[in-house]
Amino acid sequence: MRRSQRLRHRRDVAAVQREGRAVHGDLLSLRVRPTGLPQSRFAFAVSRRVGKAVVRNRVKRRLRAAVAELHPPGGFDVIVTARAPAAAATYHELKAALAQLLRRARVLERRPYGPAPGS
């Protein structure tokens, strides 16, 4: 993930916490706030409840890689919070959970990319 895709300032994170819409799953929780920016920005929160530092950092690396692979469209600030079961999840499980939550939050399209059916 590029630096421009990260939520780095406290005021931006606070705005997402205050104004964002929450979406919850078994492995992850999201807070999503629409913005007018050309690209989406992400922040990752992994508490000590998930595990020791090595485990928390592994979860964060996997989530950053999943976001880079999913290529979410611009216009959103997103905080991804890992829940305790995320420690035992594989990369593919985390990516699937993240994609599902991003679709529920209407960040990703519900249908796959390509031409619309019937066109």
mmCIF file of C-alpha atoms in Angstrom, residues 1-6:
data_model
loop_
_atom_site.group_PDB
_atom_site.id
_atom_site.type_symbol
_atom_site.label_atom_id
_atom_site.label_comp_id
_atom_site.label_asym_id
_atom_site.label_seq_id
_atom_site.Cartn_x
_atom_site.Cartn_y
_atom_site.Cartn_z
ATOM 1 C CA MET A 1 0.000 0.000 0.000
ATOM 2 C CA ARG A 2 1.233 3.445 -0.866
ATOM 3 C CA ARG A 3 1.555 6.120 1.787
ATOM 4 C CA SER A 4 -1.240 8.119 0.132
ATOM 5 C CA GLN A 5 -3.601 5.194 0.810
ATOM 6 C CA ARG A 6 -3.068 5.316 4.576
#
